[in-house]
mmCIF file of C-alpha atoms in Angstrom:
data_model
loop_
_atom_site.group_PDB
_atom_site.id
_atom_site.type_symbol
_atom_site.label_atom_id
_atom_site.label_comp_id
_atom_site.label_asym_id
_atom_site.label_seq_id
_atom_site.Cartn_x
_atom_site.Cartn_y
_atom_site.Cartn_z
ATOM 1 C CA MET A 1 11.473 81.367 124.040
ATOM 2 C CA LEU A 2 7.897 82.931 123.840
ATOM 3 C CA HIS A 3 4.694 81.209 125.301
ATOM 4 C CA LEU A 4 1.559 81.378 123.288
ATOM 5 C CA ARG A 5 -1.961 80.930 124.694
ATOM 6 C CA LEU A 6 -4.382 80.987 121.931
ATOM 7 C CA ILE A 7 -8.278 80.770 121.863
ATOM 8 C CA SER A 8 -9.568 79.779 118.304
ATOM 9 C CA PRO A 9 -12.914 79.104 116.990
ATOM 10 C CA ALA A 10 -13.603 75.358 116.431
ATOM 11 C CA GLU A 11 -13.558 75.808 112.639
ATOM 12 C CA ARG A 12 -10.223 77.774 112.623
ATOM 13 C CA THR A 13 -8.347 75.469 114.704
ATOM 14 C CA ASP A 14 -6.990 73.155 112.229
ATOM 15 C CA GLU A 15 -5.486 76.226 110.368
ATOM 16 C CA VAL A 16 -3.967 77.398 113.444
ATOM 17 C CA VAL A 17 -2.446 74.194 114.350
ATOM 18 C CA ARG A 18 -1.162 73.923 110.933
ATOM 19 C CA LEU A 19 0.619 77.345 110.850
ATOM 20 C CA ILE A 20 2.286 76.462 114.118
ATOM 21 C CA GLU A 21 3.335 73.062 113.040
ATOM 22 C CA ASN A 22 4.817 74.547 109.666
ATOM 23 C CA THR A 23 6.649 77.472 111.688
ATOM 24 C CA VAL A 24 10.239 76.498 112.230
ATOM 25 C CA GLY A 25 11.133 77.054 115.958
ATOM 26 C CA THR A 26 7.935 76.015 117.449
ATOM 27 C CA ALA A 27 7.772 73.482 120.212
ATOM 28 C CA HIS A 28 5.266 72.004 123.106
ATOM 29 C CA LEU A 29 2.103 72.253 120.953
ATOM 30 C CA VAL A 30 -1.061 71.464 123.173
ATOM 31 C CA VAL A 31 -4.648 71.587 121.918
ATOM 32 C CA LEU A 32 -7.761 71.503 124.153
ATOM 33 C CA PRO A 33 -10.667 71.376 122.349
ATOM 34 C CA GLY A 34 -13.717 73.101 123.665
ATOM 35 C CA THR A 35 -12.052 74.362 126.854
ATOM 36 C CA ALA A 36 -12.499 78.078 126.255
ATOM 37 C CA ARG A 37 -15.684 79.712 127.290
ATOM 38 C CA ASN A 38 -15.245 83.464 126.626
ATOM 39 C CA PRO A 39 -14.912 83.603 123.715
ATOM 40 C CA VAL A 40 -16.212 80.146 122.873
ATOM 41 C CA GLY A 41 -13.571 77.853 121.184
ATOM 42 C CA ASP A 42 -10.550 75.549 121.550
ATOM 43 C CA LEU A 43 -7.510 76.437 123.736
ATOM 44 C CA VAL A 44 -4.232 76.077 121.763
ATOM 45 C CA LEU A 45 -0.783 76.505 123.731
ATOM 46 C CA CYS A 46 2.564 76.382 122.268
ATOM 47 C CA ASP A 47 5.936 77.847 122.748
ATOM 48 C CA VAL A 48 8.223 79.435 119.930
ATOM 49 C CA ALA A 49 11.872 80.868 119.618
ATOM 50 C CA ARG A 50 11.769 84.561 119.906
ATOM 51 C CA GLU A 51 13.161 84.908 116.498
ATOM 52 C CA ALA A 52 10.293 82.874 114.804
ATOM 53 C CA GLY A 53 7.796 84.768 117.320
ATOM 54 C CA ASP A 54 6.900 87.951 114.845
ATOM 55 C CA GLY A 55 6.474 85.457 112.018
ATOM 56 C CA LEU A 56 3.878 83.254 114.015
ATOM 57 C CA ILE A 57 1.941 86.267 115.574
ATOM 58 C CA SER A 58 1.576 88.051 112.163
ATOM 59 C CA GLY A 59 0.288 84.757 110.531
ATOM 60 C CA LEU A 60 -2.185 84.061 113.592
ATOM 61 C CA ARG A 61 -3.640 87.736 112.863
ATOM 62 C CA ARG A 62 -3.955 87.130 109.165
ATOM 63 C CA LEU A 63 -6.293 84.196 110.132
ATOM 64 C CA GLY A 64 -8.253 86.722 112.190
ATOM 65 C CA LEU A 65 -7.369 85.097 115.434
ATOM 66 C CA ASP A 66 -7.025 88.575 117.126
ATOM 67 C CA GLU A 67 -10.712 89.197 116.209
ATOM 68 C CA THR A 68 -12.529 85.937 116.531
ATOM 69 C CA GLY A 69 -10.444 84.476 119.280
ATOM 70 C CA SER A 70 -7.345 85.526 121.257
ATOM 71 C CA ILE A 71 -3.680 85.808 121.480
ATOM 72 C CA ALA A 72 -1.732 86.067 124.250
ATOM 73 C CA VAL A 73 1.977 86.146 124.511
ATOM 74 C CA ASP A 74 4.477 85.650 127.517
ATOM 75 C CA ASP A 75 8.219 85.609 127.875
ATOM 76 C CA ILE A 76 9.495 82.485 129.360
ATOM 77 C CA GLY A 77 12.084 83.085 131.992
ATOM 78 C CA LEU A 78 13.293 79.544 132.291
ATOM 79 C CA SER A 79 12.664 76.534 129.786
ATOM 80 C CA LEU A 80 14.256 73.242 130.480
ATOM 81 C CA SER A 81 13.466 71.331 127.425
ATOM 82 C CA ARG A 82 15.702 69.576 124.862
ATOM 83 C CA ARG A 83 12.831 70.054 122.256
ATOM 84 C CA ALA A 84 12.878 73.917 123.177
ATOM 85 C CA ASP A 85 16.816 73.896 122.691
ATOM 86 C CA LYS A 86 16.160 72.389 119.297
ATOM 87 C CA ALA A 87 13.500 74.650 118.383
ATOM 88 C CA GLU A 88 15.483 77.721 119.086
ATOM 89 C CA ALA A 89 18.646 76.283 117.043
ATOM 90 C CA GLU A 90 16.334 75.611 114.026
ATOM 91 C CA ALA A 91 15.011 79.145 114.203
ATOM 92 C CA PRO A 92 16.715 81.469 111.690
ATOM 93 C CA GLY A 93 18.797 84.372 113.200
ATOM 94 C CA GLU A 94 19.160 85.145 116.953
ATOM 95 C CA GLY A 95 16.556 85.827 119.355
ATOM 96 C CA ALA A 96 18.488 88.997 120.765
ATOM 97 C CA ASP A 97 18.494 90.616 117.255
ATOM 98 C CA ALA A 98 14.590 89.854 116.600
ATOM 99 C CA VAL A 99 11.917 92.448 116.992
ATOM 100 C CA LEU A 100 8.518 91.533 117.884
ATOM 101 C CA TRP A 101 6.672 94.305 116.084
ATOM 102 C CA GLU A 102 3.164 93.762 117.391
ATOM 103 C CA GLY A 103 4.813 93.459 120.984
ATOM 104 C CA LEU A 104 6.546 96.638 120.551
ATOM 105 C CA THR A 105 3.512 98.667 119.225
ATOM 106 C CA GLU A 106 1.473 97.287 122.233
ATOM 107 C CA ALA A 107 4.398 98.364 124.643
ATOM 108 C CA THR A 108 4.727 101.814 123.112
ATOM 109 C CA HIS A 109 0.857 102.231 123.113
ATOM 110 C CA GLU A 110 0.659 101.721 126.766
ATOM 111 C CA GLU A 111 3.574 103.987 127.375
ATOM 112 C CA SER A 112 2.612 106.883 125.234
ATOM 113 C CA THR A 113 -0.964 107.341 126.516
ATOM 114 C CA LEU A 114 -1.782 110.645 128.116
ATOM 115 C CA SER A 115 -2.970 109.654 131.536
ATOM 116 C CA VAL A 116 -3.080 110.945 135.272
ATOM 117 C CA THR A 117 -0.230 108.873 136.196
ATOM 118 C CA TYR A 118 2.003 109.741 133.358
ATOM 119 C CA VAL A 119 1.343 113.708 133.816
ATOM 120 C CA ALA A 120 2.097 113.166 137.498
ATOM 121 C CA PHE A 121 5.427 111.471 137.076
ATOM 122 C CA ILE A 122 6.492 113.890 134.464
ATOM 123 C CA THR A 123 5.637 116.860 136.552
ATOM 124 C CA LEU A 124 7.199 115.436 139.761
ATOM 125 C CA ALA A 125 10.290 114.911 137.744
ATOM 126 C CA THR A 126 10.343 118.383 136.494
ATOM 127 C CA MET A 127 9.744 119.860 139.862
ATOM 128 C CA ILE A 128 12.746 117.460 141.243
ATOM 129 C CA ALA A 129 14.926 118.952 138.581
ATOM 130 C CA ALA A 130 14.020 122.459 139.236
ATOM 131 C CA CYS A 131 15.237 122.133 142.842
ATOM 132 C CA GLY A 132 18.614 120.467 141.133
ATOM 133 C CA VAL A 133 19.093 123.440 138.764
ATOM 134 C CA VAL A 134 18.523 126.182 141.404
ATOM 135 C CA LEU A 135 20.680 124.339 144.000
ATOM 136 C CA ASP A 136 23.242 123.170 141.380
ATOM 137 C CA ASN A 137 22.808 119.601 142.697
ATOM 138 C CA ALA A 138 23.826 116.988 140.031
ATOM 139 C CA ILE A 139 22.267 114.234 142.182
ATOM 140 C CA LEU A 140 18.939 115.686 141.950
ATOM 141 C CA ILE A 141 19.333 116.177 138.401
ATOM 142 C CA VAL A 142 20.088 112.474 137.800
ATOM 143 C CA GLY A 143 17.241 111.460 140.079
ATOM 144 C CA ALA A 144 14.710 113.574 138.127
ATOM 145 C CA MET A 145 16.333 112.036 134.889
ATOM 146 C CA ALA A 146 15.453 108.630 136.194
ATOM 147 C CA VAL A 147 11.794 109.582 137.223
ATOM 148 C CA GLY A 148 10.833 111.079 133.883
ATOM 149 C CA PRO A 149 8.580 108.903 131.744
ATOM 150 C CA GLU A 150 9.166 110.814 128.511
ATOM 151 C CA PHE A 151 11.040 107.937 126.594
ATOM 152 C CA GLY A 152 7.708 105.984 126.270
ATOM 153 C CA PRO A 153 6.044 108.764 123.976
ATOM 154 C CA LEU A 154 9.340 109.093 122.087
ATOM 155 C CA ALA A 155 9.705 105.453 121.624
ATOM 156 C CA GLY A 156 5.874 105.687 120.260
ATOM 157 C CA ILE A 157 6.746 108.356 117.635
ATOM 158 C CA CYS A 158 9.713 106.201 116.429
ATOM 159 C CA THR A 159 7.491 103.026 116.131
ATOM 160 C CA ALA A 160 4.601 104.936 114.501
ATOM 161 C CA LEU A 161 6.936 106.356 111.905
ATOM 162 C CA VAL A 162 8.465 102.931 111.003
ATOM 163 C CA ARG A 163 5.101 101.170 111.099
ATOM 164 C CA ARG A 164 3.189 103.874 109.463
ATOM 165 C CA GLN A 165 0.445 104.347 112.399
ATOM 166 C CA PRO A 166 -0.475 107.880 112.332
ATOM 167 C CA ARG A 167 -2.922 107.286 115.237
ATOM 168 C CA LEU A 168 -0.088 106.093 117.444
ATOM 169 C CA ALA A 169 2.155 109.047 116.189
ATOM 170 C CA TRP A 170 -0.609 111.488 117.265
ATOM 171 C CA ARG A 171 -1.376 109.926 120.346
ATOM 172 C CA SER A 172 2.504 109.827 121.425
ATOM 173 C CA LEU A 173 2.958 113.496 120.369
ATOM 174 C CA ILE A 174 -0.224 114.656 122.754
ATOM 175 C CA ALA A 175 1.279 112.786 125.376
ATOM 176 C CA LEU A 176 4.601 114.501 125.008
ATOM 177 C CA LEU A 177 3.470 117.990 124.181
ATOM 178 C CA VAL A 178 0.684 118.185 127.157
ATOM 179 C CA GLY A 179 2.951 116.250 129.472
ATOM 180 C CA PHE A 180 5.600 118.653 129.197
ATOM 181 C CA ALA A 181 3.390 121.605 128.933
ATOM 182 C CA VAL A 182 1.544 120.865 132.100
ATOM 183 C CA ALA A 183 4.859 119.792 134.009
ATOM 184 C CA MET A 184 6.410 123.213 133.118
ATOM 185 C CA ALA A 185 3.341 125.292 133.919
ATOM 186 C CA VAL A 186 3.382 123.689 137.406
ATOM 187 C CA THR A 187 7.036 123.872 137.849
ATOM 188 C CA VAL A 188 6.770 127.732 137.426
ATOM 189 C CA GLY A 189 4.047 128.013 140.168
ATOM 190 C CA PHE A 190 6.203 125.731 142.165
ATOM 191 C CA SER A 191 9.371 127.855 141.635
ATOM 192 C CA LEU A 192 7.360 130.953 142.683
ATOM 193 C CA PHE A 193 6.315 129.424 145.595
ATOM 194 C CA MET A 194 9.750 128.316 146.780
ATOM 195 C CA ASP A 195 10.925 131.693 146.062
ATOM 196 C CA ALA A 196 8.150 133.289 148.220
ATOM 197 C CA ILE A 197 9.079 131.006 151.246
ATOM 198 C CA GLY A 198 12.689 131.857 150.684
ATOM 199 C CA LEU A 199 13.744 128.516 149.413
ATOM 200 C CA PHE A 200 14.523 129.626 146.009
ATOM 201 C CA HIS A 201 16.448 132.536 145.012
ATOM 202 C CA ARG A 202 17.108 134.255 141.675
ATOM 203 C CA SER A 203 20.757 134.639 142.596
ATOM 204 C CA ASP A 204 21.227 130.958 142.779
ATOM 205 C CA LEU A 205 19.613 130.358 139.278
ATOM 206 C CA GLU A 206 21.871 133.163 137.552
ATOM 207 C CA GLY A 207 24.789 132.509 139.672
ATOM 208 C CA GLU A 208 27.792 129.999 138.875
ATOM 209 C CA ARG A 209 26.607 126.864 138.128
ATOM 210 C CA PRO A 210 29.230 124.331 137.414
ATOM 211 C CA ASN A 211 27.220 121.075 137.719
ATOM 212 C CA THR A 212 23.963 122.182 136.006
ATOM 213 C CA ALA A 213 24.762 124.855 133.593
ATOM 214 C CA PHE A 214 24.892 122.665 130.616
ATOM 215 C CA VAL A 215 21.003 122.319 130.822
ATOM 216 C CA TYR A 216 20.813 125.569 129.071
ATOM 217 C CA ALA A 217 23.897 125.759 127.110
ATOM 218 C CA PRO A 218 23.133 123.393 124.045
ATOM 219 C CA ASP A 219 26.032 122.533 121.854
ATOM 220 C CA ALA A 220 27.322 119.623 119.613
ATOM 221 C CA PHE A 221 27.530 116.987 122.200
ATOM 222 C CA SER A 222 23.750 117.801 123.026
ATOM 223 C CA LEU A 223 22.876 116.129 119.776
ATOM 224 C CA ILE A 224 25.380 113.467 119.956
ATOM 225 C CA VAL A 225 24.358 112.177 123.451
ATOM 226 C CA ALA A 226 20.648 112.451 122.470
ATOM 227 C CA VAL A 227 21.325 110.254 119.213
ATOM 228 C CA LEU A 228 23.504 107.621 121.305
ATOM 229 C CA ALA A 229 20.761 107.441 123.933
ATOM 230 C CA GLY A 230 18.091 106.890 121.259
ATOM 231 C CA ILE A 231 19.845 104.214 119.751
ATOM 232 C CA ALA A 232 20.428 102.521 123.178
ATOM 233 C CA GLY A 233 16.804 102.987 124.430
ATOM 234 C CA THR A 234 15.393 101.641 121.282
ATOM 235 C CA LEU A 235 17.582 98.717 121.333
ATOM 236 C CA SER A 236 16.703 97.996 125.126
ATOM 237 C CA LEU A 237 12.868 98.112 123.998
ATOM 238 C CA THR A 238 13.352 95.801 121.131
ATOM 239 C CA SER A 239 15.870 93.193 122.854
ATOM 240 C CA ALA A 240 13.426 93.152 125.934
ATOM 241 C CA LYS A 241 16.415 94.660 128.029
ATOM 242 C CA SER A 242 14.519 97.209 129.841
ATOM 243 C CA GLY A 243 17.328 97.704 132.527
ATOM 244 C CA ALA A 244 19.184 99.851 129.978
ATOM 245 C CA LEU A 245 16.394 102.409 129.966
ATOM 246 C CA VAL A 246 17.677 103.716 133.132
ATOM 247 C CA GLY A 247 20.857 104.529 131.807
ATOM 248 C CA VAL A 248 19.149 106.192 128.789
ATOM 249 C CA ALA A 249 16.751 108.178 130.877
ATOM 250 C CA ILE A 250 19.860 109.725 132.778
ATOM 251 C CA SER A 251 21.996 110.344 129.761
ATOM 252 C CA VAL A 252 19.862 113.082 127.982
ATOM 253 C CA THR A 253 18.913 116.539 129.202
ATOM 254 C CA THR A 254 15.190 116.519 128.663
ATOM 255 C CA VAL A 255 13.454 116.921 132.201
ATOM 256 C CA PRO A 256 16.302 119.057 133.500
ATOM 257 C CA ALA A 257 16.087 121.417 130.727
ATOM 258 C CA ALA A 258 12.206 121.862 130.884
ATOM 259 C CA ALA A 259 12.610 122.519 134.575
ATOM 260 C CA ASN A 260 15.474 125.217 134.209
ATOM 261 C CA ALA A 261 13.161 126.801 131.271
ATOM 262 C CA ALA A 262 10.249 126.924 133.906
ATOM 263 C CA ALA A 263 12.254 128.181 136.643
ATOM 264 C CA ALA A 264 13.949 130.772 134.375
ATOM 265 C CA LEU A 265 10.763 131.721 133.117
ATOM 266 C CA ALA A 266 9.502 132.262 136.816
ATOM 267 C CA TYR A 267 12.158 134.768 137.174
ATOM 268 C CA GLY A 268 11.744 136.622 133.786
ATOM 269 C CA ASP A 269 15.292 135.236 132.615
ATOM 270 C CA THR A 270 14.603 134.894 128.971
ATOM 271 C CA ASN A 271 18.113 133.824 128.018
ATOM 272 C CA GLN A 272 18.082 130.596 129.961
ATOM 273 C CA THR A 273 14.615 130.158 129.247
ATOM 274 C CA LEU A 274 15.416 130.177 125.397
ATOM 275 C CA GLY A 275 18.639 128.145 126.014
ATOM 276 C CA SER A 276 16.716 125.444 127.965
ATOM 277 C CA SER A 277 14.028 125.291 125.357
ATOM 278 C CA VAL A 278 16.619 124.595 122.487
ATOM 279 C CA GLN A 279 18.307 122.103 124.795
ATOM 280 C CA LEU A 280 15.087 120.243 125.123
ATOM 281 C CA LEU A 281 14.085 120.198 121.425
ATOM 282 C CA VAL A 282 17.635 118.986 120.604
ATOM 283 C CA ASN A 283 17.321 116.286 122.802
ATOM 284 C CA LEU A 284 13.721 115.365 121.669
ATOM 285 C CA GLY A 285 14.741 115.572 118.111
ATOM 286 C CA GLY A 286 17.800 113.579 118.478
ATOM 287 C CA ILE A 287 16.240 110.578 120.061
ATOM 288 C CA VAL A 288 13.202 110.567 117.742
ATOM 289 C CA LEU A 289 15.566 110.693 114.778
ATOM 290 C CA ALA A 290 18.030 108.023 116.137
ATOM 291 C CA GLY A 291 15.237 105.752 117.280
ATOM 292 C CA THR A 292 13.538 105.645 114.038
ATOM 293 C CA LEU A 293 16.793 105.139 112.185
ATOM 294 C CA THR A 294 17.572 102.045 114.609
ATOM 295 C CA LEU A 295 14.265 100.714 113.936
ATOM 296 C CA LEU A 296 14.491 100.795 110.033
ATOM 297 C CA ALA A 297 18.050 99.420 110.493
ATOM 298 C CA GLN A 298 16.685 96.730 112.755
ATOM 299 C CA LYS A 299 13.685 95.838 110.357
ATOM 300 C CA TYR A 300 16.306 95.701 107.277
ATOM 301 C CA PHE A 301 18.900 93.583 108.632
ATOM 302 C CA TRP A 302 16.467 91.398 110.384
ATOM 303 C CA ALA A 303 14.830 90.758 106.793
ATOM 304 C CA LYS A 304 18.265 90.243 105.265
ATOM 305 C CA GLN A 305 19.116 87.788 107.849
ATOM 306 C CA ARG A 306 16.183 85.775 107.373
ATOM 307 C CA GLY A 307 16.441 85.882 103.558
ATOM 308 C CA GLY A 308 13.169 88.151 103.118
ATOM 309 C CA ARG A 309 12.773 91.683 102.123
ATOM 310 C CA ALA A 310 12.673 94.895 104.364
#
């Protein structure tokens, strides 16, 4: 169930209440006239089944409530109510299959914004991965994958393509490109510094690396894993099962490939730099392709399940 907290101008409250009452899957409607002060209006509270949430939120936006009032949505962790159980049973479809498009857009907007924190995380992840590739340490590679925040902008691009929001696509692309560019540039300097103090050696990077050689050797499995990870990551976002994102992060070779390219560039190894760059692009492209197709499929099947049009 979702909990909606609405601030409605007094002259629109009747329409808002009517919309909620006519939406199958709602419960626990409360109206507190004149209690809101900023903005001034009535406070309206209700719960709605997740599978009916997107339709209700879209209806509220058509009433202009996001402009003249406020729409706040929270997930309900526990709801002990026979009326809530009835509302979920009445709502068409399954909650796990429902996509809250407004929530997805908001989440990807936040995760795909270029910020100091985002750049710091992707840079640190790339530096950790550089240690992993030079030392041929798979544990460091996995750790770097988990730290990397690059799935946020990738999800933002997928969402923007499906919802036809060029501003979100552009913002996400900038975050992705600038983030990796800064991270790789800093990692080149980091690699040179580590070499200068005797902790990195060119022979380690160019020697036998049974645990990490895959990061500069793209093959068919690189694309296959990226596609599967893109599907899993998108499903985890739309179903609010964020725990699966950790598994997605450590399944694709994005940050390690960028780190290997940067370390190889520091030593002038063009073969590894090129191979790692191709690996990076294959993984990024595979995730975007799979994520976009997954969202399109969810949009189509959900519309069919509800008897509407995709």
